[in-house]
């Protein structure tokens, strides 16, 4: 079965053709990132306009690279939630039009379920497993019971890990996205140079909080500026990254032990982080657990992951019609169409 996936939840306009959920035939991504860099973050208006301009060309290119026409496609899968509403609507409306005009089934896909599925295209892993999903908007520990049955065990109570990295990077004067800049700069710094507290979260031992760590960075930078002192940005970046990765893995490890998982998966934009990847490997090796993290090119937003998850949702009987809407927020383990 060939699924055409369409993704437009943030600043990437993406389309891909994936066969039977795991074999990527094409994966095309256009991004408006360079324009957003000017403003230090994604400007929703600009992202929506660029999606509207790029989407037909990106879908055509994805079909061409897969040596397909729309007649070779068995279903259209589209990200409908969560994300920037104006951005999501471009993909959803395009997918609805294409599905209707080509008489193809339309499959709505939750963006974070797509991130988890990026592991199906880079390895042969099958559920059940425990997954840390870390992106710009979400930080979740998820029990993946089957391809379409999920339970969120832990979540951030405030900022997502990626959001905290991006905001801290901006405070340090680094280029957007801060997560990428911090990852690049950190090897030049001493990760023990600055001490960060361990955030206390009262809701659950698996929940996260990153806004306090981000505030520590803001205070360090502002205090130094007021005193006219220089700080070593590489030291601060490395120390902050180490603190964020430490929090992510502490709760993940606890959840894996408490719920008895020995298959660990990481997904989402922050899964590209080199420190997270290496420390997660050490953690899993020390317990004898398996670890899957997508290849770097599938960590960030892409449509191959949407086509992959779309395949499994399709097999599970999920269908939408032309009344499908987009939603800025939507729980991963209790989706509505
Ligand atoms: O999944 P994603 O591409 O988009 C969302 O769904 O949010 O994630 C974007 C996030 C941004 O916060 C970005 O800074 C972060 O992923 N990110 C990284 C790295 N690459 C992307 N964070 C840390 N290290 C990286 N190498
Ligand atoms: Zn994402």
Short mmCIF file of C-alpha atoms and ligand atoms in Angstrom, two decimals:
data_model
loop_
_atom_site.label_atom_id
_atom_site.label_comp_id
_atom_site.label_asym_id
_atom_site.label_seq_id
_atom_site.Cartn_x
_atom_site.Cartn_y
_atom_site.Cartn_z
CA UNK A 1 0.00 0.00 0.00
CA UNK A 2 1.33 3.42 -0.94
CA UNK A 3 0.38 6.34 1.31
CA UNK A 4 0.93 9.97 0.41
CA UNK A 5 1.70 11.89 3.63
CA UNK A 6 1.28 15.64 4.00
CA UNK A 7 2.70 17.67 6.92
CA UNK A 8 2.36 21.43 7.55
CA UNK A 9 1.97 21.84 11.32
CA UNK A 10 4.79 24.36 11.85
CA UNK A 11 7.29 25.84 9.39
CA UNK A 12 8.00 22.77 7.23
CA UNK A 13 5.82 22.06 4.18
CA UNK A 14 6.39 18.37 3.57
CA UNK A 15 5.07 15.53 1.44
CA UNK A 16 6.23 11.92 1.16
CA UNK A 17 5.23 8.57 -0.30
CA UNK A 18 5.73 5.56 1.99
CA UNK A 19 5.00 1.95 1.14
CA UNK A 20 3.44 -0.34 3.76
CA UNK A 21 4.31 2.05 6.60
CA UNK A 22 8.07 1.48 6.49
CA UNK A 23 9.58 1.93 3.03
CA UNK A 24 10.19 5.59 2.13
CA UNK A 25 9.82 6.13 -1.63
CA UNK A 26 10.16 9.92 -1.39
CA UNK A 27 10.46 12.57 1.31
CA UNK A 28 10.31 16.22 0.23
CA UNK A 29 10.58 19.15 2.66
CA UNK A 30 10.39 22.90 2.02
CA UNK A 31 11.01 25.13 5.02
CA UNK A 32 10.51 28.81 5.81
CA UNK A 33 13.05 28.57 8.67
CA UNK A 34 15.45 31.14 7.20
CA UNK A 35 12.73 33.82 7.22
CA UNK A 36 11.78 33.07 10.84
CA UNK A 37 15.43 33.41 11.92
CA UNK A 38 15.07 37.16 11.39
CA UNK A 39 12.47 37.24 14.17
CA UNK A 40 14.05 34.69 16.55
CA UNK A 41 11.07 32.33 16.32
CA UNK A 42 8.36 31.04 14.00
CA UNK A 43 6.00 33.79 12.82
CA UNK A 44 2.68 31.95 12.22
CA UNK A 45 1.46 34.35 9.48
CA UNK A 46 4.63 33.88 7.45
CA UNK A 47 4.58 30.10 7.94
CA UNK A 48 0.96 29.85 6.68
CA UNK A 49 1.68 31.93 3.59
CA UNK A 50 4.74 29.88 2.68
CA UNK A 51 2.78 26.64 3.12
CA UNK A 52 0.08 27.92 0.77
CA UNK A 53 2.71 28.84 -1.83
CA UNK A 54 4.75 25.62 -1.55
CA UNK A 55 2.29 22.83 -0.98
CA UNK A 56 1.28 21.94 -4.56
CA UNK A 57 4.91 21.91 -5.72
CA UNK A 58 6.05 19.84 -2.74
CA UNK A 59 3.32 17.22 -3.26
CA UNK A 60 4.04 17.03 -7.01
CA UNK A 61 7.74 16.59 -6.28
CA UNK A 62 7.05 13.84 -3.71
CA UNK A 63 4.96 11.93 -6.27
CA UNK A 64 7.60 12.44 -8.97
CA UNK A 65 10.49 11.29 -6.76
CA UNK A 66 8.50 8.17 -5.87
CA UNK A 67 7.89 7.58 -9.59
CA UNK A 68 4.16 7.73 -8.92
CA UNK A 69 1.10 9.55 -10.07
CA UNK A 70 -1.84 10.10 -7.80
CA UNK A 71 -3.43 6.99 -9.39
CA UNK A 72 -0.73 4.82 -7.77
CA UNK A 73 -1.59 6.17 -4.30
CA UNK A 74 -3.93 4.19 -2.00
CA UNK A 75 -4.66 6.86 0.66
CA UNK A 76 -3.80 10.43 1.67
CA UNK A 77 -2.61 10.92 5.27
CA UNK A 78 -2.42 14.42 6.71
CA UNK A 79 -1.34 16.02 9.98
CA UNK A 80 -4.49 17.64 11.41
CA UNK A 81 -3.31 18.33 15.01
CA UNK A 82 -1.60 19.69 17.06
CA UNK A 83 0.27 22.69 15.66
CA UNK A 84 -0.15 26.22 14.35
CA UNK A 85 -3.75 26.38 13.22
CA UNK A 86 -3.16 28.48 10.10
CA UNK A 87 -0.33 26.16 9.05
CA UNK A 88 -2.28 22.96 9.72
CA UNK A 89 -5.27 24.23 7.73
CA UNK A 90 -3.19 24.55 4.56
CA UNK A 91 -2.20 20.86 4.66
CA UNK A 92 -5.63 19.66 5.76
CA UNK A 93 -7.46 21.59 3.02
CA UNK A 94 -5.01 20.46 0.36
CA UNK A 95 -5.33 16.83 1.48
CA UNK A 96 -9.13 17.05 1.54
CA UNK A 97 -9.22 18.49 -1.97
CA UNK A 98 -6.83 15.85 -3.31
CA UNK A 99 -8.62 12.95 -1.60
CA UNK A 100 -12.02 14.12 -2.79
CA UNK A 101 -10.98 14.83 -6.37
CA UNK A 102 -9.02 11.57 -6.69
CA UNK A 103 -11.54 9.45 -4.79
CA UNK A 104 -8.94 8.38 -2.20
CA UNK A 105 -9.45 7.62 1.50
CA UNK A 106 -8.36 10.48 3.79
CA UNK A 107 -6.54 9.55 7.02
CA UNK A 108 -6.04 12.16 9.76
CA UNK A 109 -2.74 11.78 11.68
CA UNK A 110 -1.74 13.25 15.05
CA UNK A 111 1.63 14.98 14.65
CA UNK A 112 3.24 13.36 17.71
CA UNK A 113 2.06 9.89 16.68
CA UNK A 114 3.85 10.70 13.43
CA UNK A 115 7.07 11.54 15.29
CA UNK A 116 6.88 8.18 17.08
CA UNK A 117 6.34 6.47 13.69
CA UNK A 118 9.56 8.01 12.33
CA UNK A 119 11.20 5.07 14.11
CA UNK A 120 9.26 2.58 11.93
CA UNK A 121 10.94 3.94 8.81
CA UNK A 122 14.46 3.78 10.21
CA UNK A 123 14.27 0.45 12.04
CA UNK A 124 12.07 -2.64 12.20
CA UNK A 125 10.92 -1.91 15.76
CA UNK A 126 7.35 -2.86 16.67
CA UNK A 127 5.22 -1.84 19.69
CA UNK A 128 4.98 -2.21 22.64
CA UNK A 129 7.74 0.17 23.75
CA UNK A 130 8.28 3.27 25.87
CA UNK A 131 8.83 6.48 23.92
CA UNK A 132 10.18 9.87 24.92
CA UNK A 133 8.65 12.39 22.50
CA UNK A 134 10.54 15.68 22.64
CA UNK A 135 9.75 18.48 20.22
CA UNK A 136 9.42 22.24 20.15
CA UNK A 137 5.93 22.07 21.60
CA UNK A 138 5.78 18.82 23.59
CA UNK A 139 7.73 16.66 26.03
CA UNK A 140 5.92 13.40 26.73
CA UNK A 141 6.74 9.96 28.03
CA UNK A 142 4.40 7.65 26.15
CA UNK A 143 3.57 3.98 26.57
CA UNK A 144 3.12 2.83 22.96
CA UNK A 145 0.91 -0.23 23.38
CA UNK A 146 0.26 -0.80 19.70
CA UNK A 147 0.60 1.24 16.49
CA UNK A 148 -2.62 3.08 17.38
CA UNK A 149 -2.99 2.69 21.15
CA UNK A 150 -1.05 5.12 23.34
CA UNK A 151 -0.98 6.18 26.97
CA UNK A 152 0.79 9.34 28.08
CA UNK A 153 2.63 8.53 31.33
CA UNK A 154 4.41 11.87 31.84
CA UNK A 155 4.32 15.33 30.31
CA UNK A 156 5.78 18.77 30.83
CA UNK A 157 3.78 21.03 33.11
CA UNK A 158 5.16 24.19 31.45
CA UNK A 159 7.68 24.63 28.60
CA UNK A 160 8.57 21.79 26.24
CA UNK A 161 12.26 20.80 26.19
CA UNK A 162 12.71 22.23 22.67
CA UNK A 163 10.94 25.44 23.62
CA UNK A 164 13.21 25.88 26.67
CA UNK A 165 16.31 25.22 24.53
CA UNK A 166 15.10 27.71 21.91
CA UNK A 167 14.31 30.44 24.48
CA UNK A 168 17.56 29.89 26.39
CA UNK A 169 19.48 30.01 23.10
CA UNK A 170 17.82 33.29 22.22
CA UNK A 171 18.77 34.74 25.64
CA UNK A 172 22.38 33.66 25.02
CA UNK A 173 22.29 35.49 21.67
CA UNK A 174 22.44 32.30 19.59
CA UNK A 175 20.72 31.79 16.23
CA UNK A 176 17.23 30.30 16.03
CA UNK A 177 16.50 27.46 16.61
CA UNK A 178 18.35 27.61 19.92
CA UNK A 179 18.24 23.83 20.36
CA UNK A 180 20.37 23.35 17.26
CA UNK A 181 22.75 26.20 18.18
CA UNK A 182 23.19 24.92 21.74
CA UNK A 183 23.93 21.42 20.45
CA UNK A 184 26.58 22.81 18.07
CA UNK A 185 28.24 25.08 20.65
CA UNK A 186 28.19 22.74 23.66
CA UNK A 187 31.22 20.59 22.76
CA UNK A 188 33.34 23.75 23.14
CA UNK A 189 32.08 24.33 26.70
CA UNK A 190 32.38 22.81 30.18
CA UNK A 191 29.03 21.24 31.11
CA UNK A 192 29.86 21.51 34.82
CA UNK A 193 30.68 25.23 34.71
CA UNK A 194 27.18 26.34 35.77
CA UNK A 195 25.02 24.54 38.33
CA UNK A 196 21.34 24.04 37.57
CA UNK A 197 18.74 22.92 40.12
CA UNK A 198 16.76 19.72 39.60
CA UNK A 199 13.16 20.91 38.97
CA UNK A 200 10.58 19.58 41.44
CA UNK A 201 7.25 18.58 39.95
CA UNK A 202 4.51 17.60 42.39
CA UNK A 203 2.00 16.17 39.88
CA UNK A 204 3.79 12.92 38.97
CA UNK A 205 7.34 11.47 39.14
CA UNK A 206 7.23 11.22 35.34
CA UNK A 207 6.22 14.85 34.67
CA UNK A 208 8.69 17.53 33.57
CA UNK A 209 9.23 21.23 34.17
CA UNK A 210 11.71 23.23 32.11
CA UNK A 211 10.66 26.85 32.64
CA UNK A 212 12.65 27.16 35.90
CA UNK A 213 15.86 25.99 34.17
CA UNK A 214 15.24 28.51 31.37
CA UNK A 215 14.77 31.26 33.99
CA UNK A 216 18.16 30.35 35.53
CA UNK A 217 19.77 31.03 32.12
CA UNK A 218 17.91 34.35 31.78
CA UNK A 219 19.06 35.40 35.27
CA UNK A 220 22.70 34.42 34.64
CA UNK A 221 22.78 36.37 31.36
CA UNK A 222 20.99 39.45 32.77
CA UNK A 223 23.04 39.59 35.99
CA UNK A 224 26.28 39.41 34.00
CA UNK A 225 25.05 42.15 31.64
CA UNK A 226 24.13 44.42 34.58
CA UNK A 227 27.58 43.95 36.11
CA UNK A 228 29.26 44.40 32.74
CA UNK A 229 30.80 40.93 33.04
CA UNK A 230 31.36 38.51 30.17
CA UNK A 231 30.06 34.98 30.43
CA UNK A 232 31.38 32.01 28.57
CA UNK A 233 28.43 31.18 26.31
CA UNK A 234 29.79 27.74 25.40
CA UNK A 235 30.01 26.83 29.12
CA UNK A 236 26.47 28.07 29.71
CA UNK A 237 25.10 26.25 26.64
CA UNK A 238 26.83 23.00 27.63
CA UNK A 239 25.67 23.23 31.26
CA UNK A 240 22.07 24.03 30.30
CA UNK A 241 21.95 21.25 27.70
CA UNK A 242 23.35 18.82 30.26
CA UNK A 243 20.65 19.86 32.77
CA UNK A 244 17.82 19.46 30.24
CA UNK A 245 19.09 16.07 29.03
CA UNK A 246 19.56 14.95 32.65
CA UNK A 247 15.90 15.74 33.44
CA UNK A 248 14.63 14.05 30.29
CA UNK A 249 16.52 10.83 30.98
CA UNK A 250 15.94 10.64 34.75
CA UNK A 251 12.16 10.45 34.31
CA UNK A 252 12.40 8.22 31.25
CA UNK A 253 14.58 5.77 33.17
CA UNK A 254 12.22 5.79 36.14
CA UNK A 255 9.19 5.19 33.90
CA UNK A 256 10.95 2.33 32.09
CA UNK A 257 11.88 0.64 35.38
CA UNK A 258 8.49 1.20 37.04
CA UNK A 259 6.45 0.06 34.02
CA UNK A 260 8.84 -2.76 33.08
CA UNK A 261 9.91 -1.63 29.58
CA UNK A 262 13.14 -2.85 27.97
CA UNK A 263 12.51 -1.27 24.55
CA UNK A 264 13.17 2.47 24.60
CA UNK A 265 12.46 4.86 21.75
CA UNK A 266 13.08 8.60 21.38
CA UNK A 267 11.37 10.83 18.80
CA UNK A 268 10.72 14.48 17.92
CA UNK A 269 12.96 17.38 16.90
CA UNK A 270 15.02 17.30 20.11
CA UNK A 271 15.88 13.62 19.48
CA UNK A 272 18.49 15.01 17.06
CA UNK A 273 20.42 16.33 20.07
CA UNK A 274 23.83 14.66 20.25
CA UNK A 275 24.04 14.76 24.06
CA UNK A 276 20.59 13.22 24.43
CA UNK A 277 21.48 10.51 21.91
CA UNK A 278 24.77 9.58 23.59
CA UNK A 279 23.52 9.69 27.18
CA UNK A 280 20.37 7.73 26.25
CA UNK A 281 22.60 5.06 24.70
CA UNK A 282 24.70 4.88 27.90
CA UNK A 283 21.56 4.61 30.01
CA UNK A 284 20.08 1.84 27.87
CA UNK A 285 23.39 -0.05 27.68
CA UNK A 286 23.71 0.02 31.48
CA UNK A 287 20.28 -1.65 31.83
CA UNK A 288 20.56 -3.93 28.80
CA UNK A 289 17.63 -2.12 27.13
CA UNK A 290 17.33 -1.61 23.37
CA UNK A 291 17.30 2.00 22.11
CA UNK A 292 15.82 3.35 18.87
CA UNK A 293 16.22 6.95 17.75
CA UNK A 294 15.36 8.01 14.17
CA UNK A 295 18.07 8.83 11.68
CA UNK A 296 18.81 12.55 11.91
CA UNK A 297 16.90 13.38 8.73
CA UNK A 298 13.68 11.98 10.23
CA UNK A 299 14.00 13.63 13.70
CA UNK A 300 12.55 16.99 12.65
CA UNK A 301 9.20 17.53 10.98
CA UNK A 302 8.74 15.49 7.81
CA UNK A 303 5.89 13.81 5.95
CA UNK A 304 7.37 10.30 5.74
CA UNK A 305 6.54 9.87 9.43
CA UNK A 306 2.97 11.03 8.73
CA UNK A 307 2.60 8.58 5.85
CA UNK A 308 3.99 5.81 8.06
CA UNK A 309 1.59 6.47 10.93
CA UNK A 310 -1.16 7.06 8.35
CA UNK A 311 -0.67 3.50 7.12
CA UNK A 312 -1.16 2.05 10.59
CA UNK A 313 -4.14 4.34 11.29
CA UNK A 314 -5.62 3.25 7.93
CA UNK A 315 -5.24 -0.42 8.88
CA UNK A 316 -6.98 0.46 12.16
CA UNK A 317 -9.96 1.78 10.18
CA UNK A 318 -9.37 5.50 10.71
CA UNK A 319 -10.98 7.63 7.98
CA UNK A 320 -12.02 11.27 7.68
CA UNK A 321 -14.27 13.02 5.19
CA UNK A 322 -14.42 16.56 3.87
CA UNK A 323 -15.65 17.82 7.26
CA UNK A 324 -12.16 17.16 8.75
CA UNK A 325 -10.92 20.19 10.70
CA UNK A 326 -7.49 21.16 12.09
CA UNK A 327 -6.85 21.57 15.83
CA UNK A 328 -4.11 23.54 17.57
CA UNK A 329 -4.16 21.14 20.53
CA UNK A 330 -5.17 17.50 20.77
CA UNK A 331 -4.15 14.79 23.28
CA UNK A 332 -2.05 12.08 21.68
CA UNK A 333 -3.84 9.28 23.52
CA UNK A 334 -7.42 10.47 22.99
CA UNK A 335 -7.71 11.79 19.44
CA UNK A 336 -10.92 13.27 17.96
CA UNK A 337 -11.59 14.05 14.30
O1 LIG B 1 9.65 18.16 16.10
P1 LIG B 1 10.13 19.49 15.67
O2 LIG B 1 10.92 19.59 14.40
O3 LIG B 1 8.93 20.49 15.58
C1 LIG B 1 7.89 20.46 16.50
O4 LIG B 1 7.01 19.58 16.35
O5 LIG B 1 7.96 21.25 17.46
O6 LIG B 1 10.99 20.06 16.88
C2 LIG B 1 11.58 21.31 16.82
C3 LIG B 1 12.43 21.49 18.07
C4 LIG B 1 12.98 22.89 18.22
O7 LIG B 1 12.73 23.32 19.54
C5 LIG B 1 14.47 22.71 17.98
O8 LIG B 1 15.30 23.61 18.70
C6 LIG B 1 14.68 21.30 18.46
O9 LIG B 1 13.56 20.60 18.01
N1 LIG B 1 15.90 20.70 17.92
C7 LIG B 1 16.98 20.40 18.68
C8 LIG B 1 17.95 19.89 17.80
N2 LIG B 1 17.44 19.89 16.53
C9 LIG B 1 16.16 20.39 16.63
N3 LIG B 1 17.19 20.53 19.99
C10 LIG B 1 18.38 20.13 20.46
N4 LIG B 1 19.38 19.64 19.70
C11 LIG B 1 19.20 19.49 18.36
N5 LIG B 1 20.19 18.98 17.60
ZN1 LIG B 2 7.30 18.06 15.21
#
